[in-house]
mmCIF file of C-alpha atoms and ligand atoms in Angstrom:
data_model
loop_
_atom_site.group_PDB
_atom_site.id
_atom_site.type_symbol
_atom_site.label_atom_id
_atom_site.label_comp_id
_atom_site.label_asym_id
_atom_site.label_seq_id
_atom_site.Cartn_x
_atom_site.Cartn_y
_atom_site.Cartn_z
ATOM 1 C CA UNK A 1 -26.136 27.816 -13.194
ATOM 2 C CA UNK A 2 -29.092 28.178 -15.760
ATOM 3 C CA UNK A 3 -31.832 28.162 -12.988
ATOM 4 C CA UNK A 4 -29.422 30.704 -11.376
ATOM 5 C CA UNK A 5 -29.566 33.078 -14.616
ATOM 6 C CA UNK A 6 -33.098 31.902 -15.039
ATOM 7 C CA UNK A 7 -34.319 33.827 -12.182
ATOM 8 C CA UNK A 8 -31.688 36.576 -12.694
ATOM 9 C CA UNK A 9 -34.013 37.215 -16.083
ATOM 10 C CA UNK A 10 -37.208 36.799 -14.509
ATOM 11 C CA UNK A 11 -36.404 39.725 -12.212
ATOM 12 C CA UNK A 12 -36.238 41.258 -15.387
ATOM 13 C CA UNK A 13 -39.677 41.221 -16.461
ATOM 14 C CA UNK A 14 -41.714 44.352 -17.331
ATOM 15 C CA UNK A 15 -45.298 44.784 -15.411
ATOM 16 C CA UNK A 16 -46.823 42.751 -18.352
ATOM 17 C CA UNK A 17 -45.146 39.625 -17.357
ATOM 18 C CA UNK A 18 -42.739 40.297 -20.875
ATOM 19 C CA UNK A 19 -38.855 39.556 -20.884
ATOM 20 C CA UNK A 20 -37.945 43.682 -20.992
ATOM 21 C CA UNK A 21 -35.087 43.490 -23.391
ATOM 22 C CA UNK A 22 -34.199 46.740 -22.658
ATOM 23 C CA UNK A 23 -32.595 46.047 -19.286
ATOM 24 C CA UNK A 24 -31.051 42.901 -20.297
ATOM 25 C CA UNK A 25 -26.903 43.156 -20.494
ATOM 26 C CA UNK A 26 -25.586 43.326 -24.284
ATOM 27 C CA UNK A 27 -22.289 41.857 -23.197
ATOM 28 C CA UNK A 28 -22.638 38.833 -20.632
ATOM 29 C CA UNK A 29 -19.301 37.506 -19.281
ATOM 30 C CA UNK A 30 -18.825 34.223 -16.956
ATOM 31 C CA UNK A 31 -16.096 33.246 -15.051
ATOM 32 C CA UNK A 32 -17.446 29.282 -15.773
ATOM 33 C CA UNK A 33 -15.867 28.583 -12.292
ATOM 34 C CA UNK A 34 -16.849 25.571 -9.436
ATOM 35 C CA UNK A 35 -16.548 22.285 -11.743
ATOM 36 C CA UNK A 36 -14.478 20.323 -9.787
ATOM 37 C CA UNK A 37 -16.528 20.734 -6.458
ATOM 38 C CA UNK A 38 -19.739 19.796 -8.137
ATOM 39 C CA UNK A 39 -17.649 16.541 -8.975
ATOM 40 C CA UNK A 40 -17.072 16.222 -5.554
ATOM 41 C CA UNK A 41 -20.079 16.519 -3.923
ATOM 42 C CA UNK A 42 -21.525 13.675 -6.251
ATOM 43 C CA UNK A 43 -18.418 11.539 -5.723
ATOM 44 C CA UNK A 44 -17.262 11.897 -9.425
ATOM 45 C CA UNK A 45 -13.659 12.390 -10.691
ATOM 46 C CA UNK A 46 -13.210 16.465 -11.522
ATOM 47 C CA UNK A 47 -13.172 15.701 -15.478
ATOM 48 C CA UNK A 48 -16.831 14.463 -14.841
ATOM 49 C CA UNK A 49 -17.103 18.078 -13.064
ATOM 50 C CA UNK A 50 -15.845 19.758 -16.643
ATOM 51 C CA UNK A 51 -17.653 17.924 -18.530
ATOM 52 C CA UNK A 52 -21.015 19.271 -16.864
ATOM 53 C CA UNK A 53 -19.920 22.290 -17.666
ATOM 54 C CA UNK A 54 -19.290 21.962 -21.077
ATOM 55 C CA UNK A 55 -23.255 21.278 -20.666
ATOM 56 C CA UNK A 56 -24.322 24.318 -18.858
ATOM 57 C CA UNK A 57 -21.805 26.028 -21.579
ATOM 58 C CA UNK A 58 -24.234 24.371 -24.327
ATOM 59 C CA UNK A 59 -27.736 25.778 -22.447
ATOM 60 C CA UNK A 60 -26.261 29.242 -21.737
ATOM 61 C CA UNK A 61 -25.345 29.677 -25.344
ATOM 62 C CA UNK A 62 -28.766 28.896 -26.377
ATOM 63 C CA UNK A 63 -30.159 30.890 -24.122
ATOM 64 C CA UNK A 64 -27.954 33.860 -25.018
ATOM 65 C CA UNK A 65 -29.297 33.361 -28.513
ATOM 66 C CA UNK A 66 -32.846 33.354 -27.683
ATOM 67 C CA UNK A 67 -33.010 36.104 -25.002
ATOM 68 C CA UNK A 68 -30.956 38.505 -27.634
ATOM 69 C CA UNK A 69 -27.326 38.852 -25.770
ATOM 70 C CA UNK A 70 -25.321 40.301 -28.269
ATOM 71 C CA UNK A 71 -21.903 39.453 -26.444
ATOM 72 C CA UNK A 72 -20.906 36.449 -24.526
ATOM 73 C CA UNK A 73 -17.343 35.873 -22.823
ATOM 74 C CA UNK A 74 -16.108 33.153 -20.820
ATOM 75 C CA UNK A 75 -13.549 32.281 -18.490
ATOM 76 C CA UNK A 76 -12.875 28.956 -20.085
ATOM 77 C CA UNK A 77 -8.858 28.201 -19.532
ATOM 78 C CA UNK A 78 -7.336 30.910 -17.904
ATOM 79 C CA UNK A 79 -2.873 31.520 -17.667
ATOM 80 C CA UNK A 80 -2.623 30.029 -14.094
ATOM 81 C CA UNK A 81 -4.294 26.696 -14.896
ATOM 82 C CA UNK A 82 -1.375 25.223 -16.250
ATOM 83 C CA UNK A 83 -0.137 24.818 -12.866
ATOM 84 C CA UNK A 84 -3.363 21.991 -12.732
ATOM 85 C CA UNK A 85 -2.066 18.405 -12.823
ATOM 86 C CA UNK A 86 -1.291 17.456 -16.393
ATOM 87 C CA UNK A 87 -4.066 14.500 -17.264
ATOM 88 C CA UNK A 88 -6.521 17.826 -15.919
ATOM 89 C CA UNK A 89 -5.088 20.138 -18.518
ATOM 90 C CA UNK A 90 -4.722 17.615 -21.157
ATOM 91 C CA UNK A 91 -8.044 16.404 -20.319
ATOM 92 C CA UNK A 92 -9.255 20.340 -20.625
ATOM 93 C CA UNK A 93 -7.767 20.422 -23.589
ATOM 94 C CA UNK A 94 -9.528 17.443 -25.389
ATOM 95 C CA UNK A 95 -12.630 18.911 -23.891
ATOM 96 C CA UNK A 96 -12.521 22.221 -25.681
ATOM 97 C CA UNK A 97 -11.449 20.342 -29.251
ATOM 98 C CA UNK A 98 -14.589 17.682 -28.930
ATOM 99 C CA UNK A 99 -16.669 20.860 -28.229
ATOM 100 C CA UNK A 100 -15.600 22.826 -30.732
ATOM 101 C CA UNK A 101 -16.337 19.869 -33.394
ATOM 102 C CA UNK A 102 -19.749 18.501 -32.024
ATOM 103 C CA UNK A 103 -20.758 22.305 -31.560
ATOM 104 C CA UNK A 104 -20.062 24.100 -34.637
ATOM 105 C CA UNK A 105 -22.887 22.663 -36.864
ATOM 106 C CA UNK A 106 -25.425 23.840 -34.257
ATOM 107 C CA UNK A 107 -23.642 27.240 -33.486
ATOM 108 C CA UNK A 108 -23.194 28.163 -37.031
ATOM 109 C CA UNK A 109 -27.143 27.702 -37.388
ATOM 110 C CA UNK A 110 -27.786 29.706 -34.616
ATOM 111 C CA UNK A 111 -25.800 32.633 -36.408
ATOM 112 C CA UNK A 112 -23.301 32.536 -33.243
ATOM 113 C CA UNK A 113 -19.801 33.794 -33.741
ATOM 114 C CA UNK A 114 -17.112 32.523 -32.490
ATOM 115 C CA UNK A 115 -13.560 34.169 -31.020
ATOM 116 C CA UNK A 116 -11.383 33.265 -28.990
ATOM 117 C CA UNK A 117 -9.073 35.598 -26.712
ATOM 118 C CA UNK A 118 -5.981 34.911 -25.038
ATOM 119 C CA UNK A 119 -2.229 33.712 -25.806
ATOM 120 C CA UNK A 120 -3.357 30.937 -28.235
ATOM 121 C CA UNK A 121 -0.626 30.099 -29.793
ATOM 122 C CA UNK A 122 0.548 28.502 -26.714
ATOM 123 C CA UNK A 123 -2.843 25.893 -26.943
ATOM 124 C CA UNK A 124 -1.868 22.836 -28.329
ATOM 125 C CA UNK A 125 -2.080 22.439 -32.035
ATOM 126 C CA UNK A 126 -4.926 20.719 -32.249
ATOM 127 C CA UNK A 127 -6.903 22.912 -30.563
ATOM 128 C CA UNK A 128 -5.296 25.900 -32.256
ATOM 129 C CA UNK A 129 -6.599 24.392 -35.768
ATOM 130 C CA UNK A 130 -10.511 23.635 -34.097
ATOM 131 C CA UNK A 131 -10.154 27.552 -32.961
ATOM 132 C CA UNK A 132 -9.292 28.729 -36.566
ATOM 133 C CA UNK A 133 -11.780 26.517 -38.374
ATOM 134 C CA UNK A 134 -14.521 27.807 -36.039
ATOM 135 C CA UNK A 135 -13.510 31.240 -36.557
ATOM 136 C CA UNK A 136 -13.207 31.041 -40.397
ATOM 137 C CA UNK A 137 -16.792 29.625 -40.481
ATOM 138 C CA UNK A 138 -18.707 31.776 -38.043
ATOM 139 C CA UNK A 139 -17.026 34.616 -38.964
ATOM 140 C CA UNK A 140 -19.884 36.767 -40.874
ATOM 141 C CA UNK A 141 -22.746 35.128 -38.275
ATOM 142 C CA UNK A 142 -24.024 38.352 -35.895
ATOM 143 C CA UNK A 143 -26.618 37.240 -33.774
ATOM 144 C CA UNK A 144 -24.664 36.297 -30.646
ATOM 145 C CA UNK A 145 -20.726 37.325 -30.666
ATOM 146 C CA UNK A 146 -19.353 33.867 -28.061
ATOM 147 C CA UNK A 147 -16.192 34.678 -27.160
ATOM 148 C CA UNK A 148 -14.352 32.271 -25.584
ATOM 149 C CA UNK A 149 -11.217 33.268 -23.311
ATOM 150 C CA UNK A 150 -8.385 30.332 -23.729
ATOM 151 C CA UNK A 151 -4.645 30.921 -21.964
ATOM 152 C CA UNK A 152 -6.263 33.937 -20.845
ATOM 153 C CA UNK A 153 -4.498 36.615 -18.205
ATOM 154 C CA UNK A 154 -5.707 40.037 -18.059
ATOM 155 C CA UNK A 155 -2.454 40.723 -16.332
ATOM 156 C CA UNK A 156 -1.155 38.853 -19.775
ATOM 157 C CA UNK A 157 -3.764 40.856 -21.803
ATOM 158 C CA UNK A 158 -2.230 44.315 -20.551
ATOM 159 C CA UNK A 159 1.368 43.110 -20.952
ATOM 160 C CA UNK A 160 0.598 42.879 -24.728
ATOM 161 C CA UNK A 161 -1.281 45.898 -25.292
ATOM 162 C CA UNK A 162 1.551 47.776 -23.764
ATOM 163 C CA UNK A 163 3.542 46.018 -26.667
ATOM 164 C CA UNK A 164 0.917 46.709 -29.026
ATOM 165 C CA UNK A 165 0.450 50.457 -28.231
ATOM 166 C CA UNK A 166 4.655 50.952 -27.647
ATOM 167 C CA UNK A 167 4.691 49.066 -31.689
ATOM 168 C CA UNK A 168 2.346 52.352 -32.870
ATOM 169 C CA UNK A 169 4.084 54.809 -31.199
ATOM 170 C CA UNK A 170 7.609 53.738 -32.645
ATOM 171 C CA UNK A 171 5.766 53.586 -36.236
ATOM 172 C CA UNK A 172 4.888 57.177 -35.749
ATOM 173 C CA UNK A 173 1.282 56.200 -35.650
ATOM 174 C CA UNK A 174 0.515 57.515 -32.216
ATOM 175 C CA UNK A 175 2.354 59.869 -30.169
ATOM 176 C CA UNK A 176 2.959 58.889 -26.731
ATOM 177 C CA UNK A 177 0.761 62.078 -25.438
ATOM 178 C CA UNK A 178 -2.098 60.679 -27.562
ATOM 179 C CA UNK A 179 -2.554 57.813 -25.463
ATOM 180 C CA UNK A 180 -5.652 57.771 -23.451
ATOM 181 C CA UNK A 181 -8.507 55.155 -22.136
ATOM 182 C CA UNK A 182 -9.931 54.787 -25.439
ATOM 183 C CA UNK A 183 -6.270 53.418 -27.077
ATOM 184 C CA UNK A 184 -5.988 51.105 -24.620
ATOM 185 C CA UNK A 185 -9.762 49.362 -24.496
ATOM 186 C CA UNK A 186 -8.570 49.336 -28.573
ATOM 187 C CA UNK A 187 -5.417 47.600 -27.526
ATOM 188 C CA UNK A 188 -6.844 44.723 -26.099
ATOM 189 C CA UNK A 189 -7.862 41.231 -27.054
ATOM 190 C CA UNK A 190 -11.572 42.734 -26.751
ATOM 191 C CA UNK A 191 -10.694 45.665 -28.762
ATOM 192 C CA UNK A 192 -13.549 46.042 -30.274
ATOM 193 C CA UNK A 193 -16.034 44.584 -27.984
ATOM 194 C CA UNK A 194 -17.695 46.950 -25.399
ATOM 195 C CA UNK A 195 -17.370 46.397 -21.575
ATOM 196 C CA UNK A 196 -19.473 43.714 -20.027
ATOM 197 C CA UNK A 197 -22.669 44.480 -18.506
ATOM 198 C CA UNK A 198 -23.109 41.738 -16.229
ATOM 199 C CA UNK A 199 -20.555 39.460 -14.419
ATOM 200 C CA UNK A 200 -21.165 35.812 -13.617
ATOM 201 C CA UNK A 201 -18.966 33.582 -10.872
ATOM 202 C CA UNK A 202 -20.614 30.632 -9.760
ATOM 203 C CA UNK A 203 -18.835 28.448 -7.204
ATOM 204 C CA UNK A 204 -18.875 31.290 -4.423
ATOM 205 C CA UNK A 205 -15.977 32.647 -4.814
ATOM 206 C CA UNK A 206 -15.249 36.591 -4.729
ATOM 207 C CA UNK A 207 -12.341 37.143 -6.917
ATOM 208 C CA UNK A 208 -12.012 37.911 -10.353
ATOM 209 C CA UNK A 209 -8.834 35.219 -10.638
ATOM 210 C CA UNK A 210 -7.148 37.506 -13.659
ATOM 211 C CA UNK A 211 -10.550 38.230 -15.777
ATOM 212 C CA UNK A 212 -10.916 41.198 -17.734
ATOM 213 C CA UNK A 213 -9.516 43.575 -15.027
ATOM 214 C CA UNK A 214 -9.671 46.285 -16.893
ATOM 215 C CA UNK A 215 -13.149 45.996 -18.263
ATOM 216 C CA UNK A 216 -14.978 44.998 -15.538
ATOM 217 C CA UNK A 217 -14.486 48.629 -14.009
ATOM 218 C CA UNK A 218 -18.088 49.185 -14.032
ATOM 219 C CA UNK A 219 -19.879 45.866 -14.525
ATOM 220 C CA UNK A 220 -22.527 44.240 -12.023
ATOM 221 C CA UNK A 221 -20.997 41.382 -10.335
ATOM 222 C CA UNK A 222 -22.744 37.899 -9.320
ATOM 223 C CA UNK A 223 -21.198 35.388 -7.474
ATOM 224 C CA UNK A 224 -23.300 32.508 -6.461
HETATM 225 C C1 IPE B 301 -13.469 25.700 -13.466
HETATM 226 O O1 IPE B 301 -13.769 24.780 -12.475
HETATM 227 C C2 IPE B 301 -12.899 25.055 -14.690
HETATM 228 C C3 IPE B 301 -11.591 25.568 -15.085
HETATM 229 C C4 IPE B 301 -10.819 26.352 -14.389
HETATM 230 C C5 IPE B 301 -11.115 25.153 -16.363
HETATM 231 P P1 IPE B 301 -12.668 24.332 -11.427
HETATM 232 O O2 IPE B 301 -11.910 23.181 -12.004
HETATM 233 O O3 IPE B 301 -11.836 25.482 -11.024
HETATM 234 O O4 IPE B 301 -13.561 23.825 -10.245
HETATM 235 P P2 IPE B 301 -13.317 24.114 -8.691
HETATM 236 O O5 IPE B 301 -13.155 25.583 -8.544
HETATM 237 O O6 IPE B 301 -12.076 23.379 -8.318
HETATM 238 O O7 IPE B 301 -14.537 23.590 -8.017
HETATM 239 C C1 IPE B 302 -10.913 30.828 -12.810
HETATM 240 O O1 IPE B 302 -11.141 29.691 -12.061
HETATM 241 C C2 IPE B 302 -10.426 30.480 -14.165
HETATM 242 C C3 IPE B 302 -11.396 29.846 -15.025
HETATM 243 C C4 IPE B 302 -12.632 29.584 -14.719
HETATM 244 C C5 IPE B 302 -10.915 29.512 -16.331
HETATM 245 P P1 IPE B 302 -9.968 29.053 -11.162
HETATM 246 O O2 IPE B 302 -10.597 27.984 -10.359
HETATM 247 O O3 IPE B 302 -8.831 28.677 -12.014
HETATM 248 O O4 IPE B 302 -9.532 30.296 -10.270
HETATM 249 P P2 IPE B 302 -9.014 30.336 -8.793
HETATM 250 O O5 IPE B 302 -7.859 29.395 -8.729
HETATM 251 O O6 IPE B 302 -10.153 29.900 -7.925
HETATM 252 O O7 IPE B 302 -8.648 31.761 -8.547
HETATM 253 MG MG1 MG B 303 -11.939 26.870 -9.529
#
């Protein structure tokens, strides 16, 4: 995956042989996808498979930081993979809470900022509390923006910003003929956050799997 986005950023070199910063993406998103078949092909257990890529999480990170991405979103736990077996989800689970503890020194001296988007308060508790404490600390750090999507659906996402945005009209914030592109972008979990630039699915496969459907409508996809 990091060789892979290696060469993605040597092909964007200037004449001098420099990284040209200018044609870099600002806002980076990877569907962290093709864990379990890496497990398989070296005869491990999938876990083993996650567990790489909680390594290849660690690397892109860093390498976010140093080639000055401002945004970075992944595809980390999305609404369908509850349906996994339940030792896989619990064992997801533990993953993302030994992360988030062995990380957060490092990431908070990076200047890295952490979010989270998604229906979190369906997470267990324990990784719920991990989220928060990361959040809280990071909060004010601006140098990379790592957004991390947890119980994520964008189907889910749009559900809620239709609540959100219905919530405004009935306070007489909004009329309903206000409503345009703009309200919704501002209605969902990435409200803020501008569109990604850049698309990342390695494992092969061509879908998007309920990512961001709404604002990938003009980003460059990779699947490898
Ligand atoms: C992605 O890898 C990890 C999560 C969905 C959490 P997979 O577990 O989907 O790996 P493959 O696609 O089966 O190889
Ligand atoms: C997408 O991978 C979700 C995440 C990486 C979190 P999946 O492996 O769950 O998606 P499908 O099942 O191939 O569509
Ligand atoms: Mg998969």
């Amino acid at each position: 995956m990091l060789s892979f986005l290696n060469r993605w950023y040597r092909s964007r070199h200037n004449k001098d042989g420099n990284l040209d910063f200018k044609r870099l993406p600002r806002h980076l998103a990877i569907i962290m996808d093709g864990n379990g078949r890496w497990a398989r092909r070296k005869g491990l257990p999938r876990v083993a498979g996650h567990r790489a890529g909680v390594e290849a999480l660690r690397d892109i990170v860093k390498a976010c930081v140093e080639w000055k991405i401002k945004i970075l979103t992944v595809y980390a736990f999305s609404t369908e993979n509850w349906k996994r077996p339940r030792e896989e989800v619990s064992a997801l689970m533990d993953l993302l809470v030994e992360y988030l503890r062995q990380e957060l020194p490092e990431l908070q001296q990076e200047g890295v900022q952490v979010r989270a988007i998604g229906r979190l308060e369906a997470l267990p508790q324990q990784a719920q509390a991990e989220l928060a404490r990361a959040r809280e600390l990071t909060a004010s750090n601006n140098r990379l923006i790592f957004n991390v999507a947890l119980n994520y659906g964008s189907r889910a996402e749009l559900v809620d910003a239709c609540r959100k945005i219905s919530a405004w009209v009935e306070s007489g914030k909004l009329r309903p003929g206000e409503i345009n592109e703009e309200t919704i972008s501002r209605a969902l979990y990435t409200g803020d956050l501008p569109d990604p630039d850049l698309l990342i699915r390695p494992s092969g496969e061509m879908r998007l799997s309920n990512f961001l459907l709404w604002q990938l409508a003009y980003t460059e996809l990779w699947v490898k």
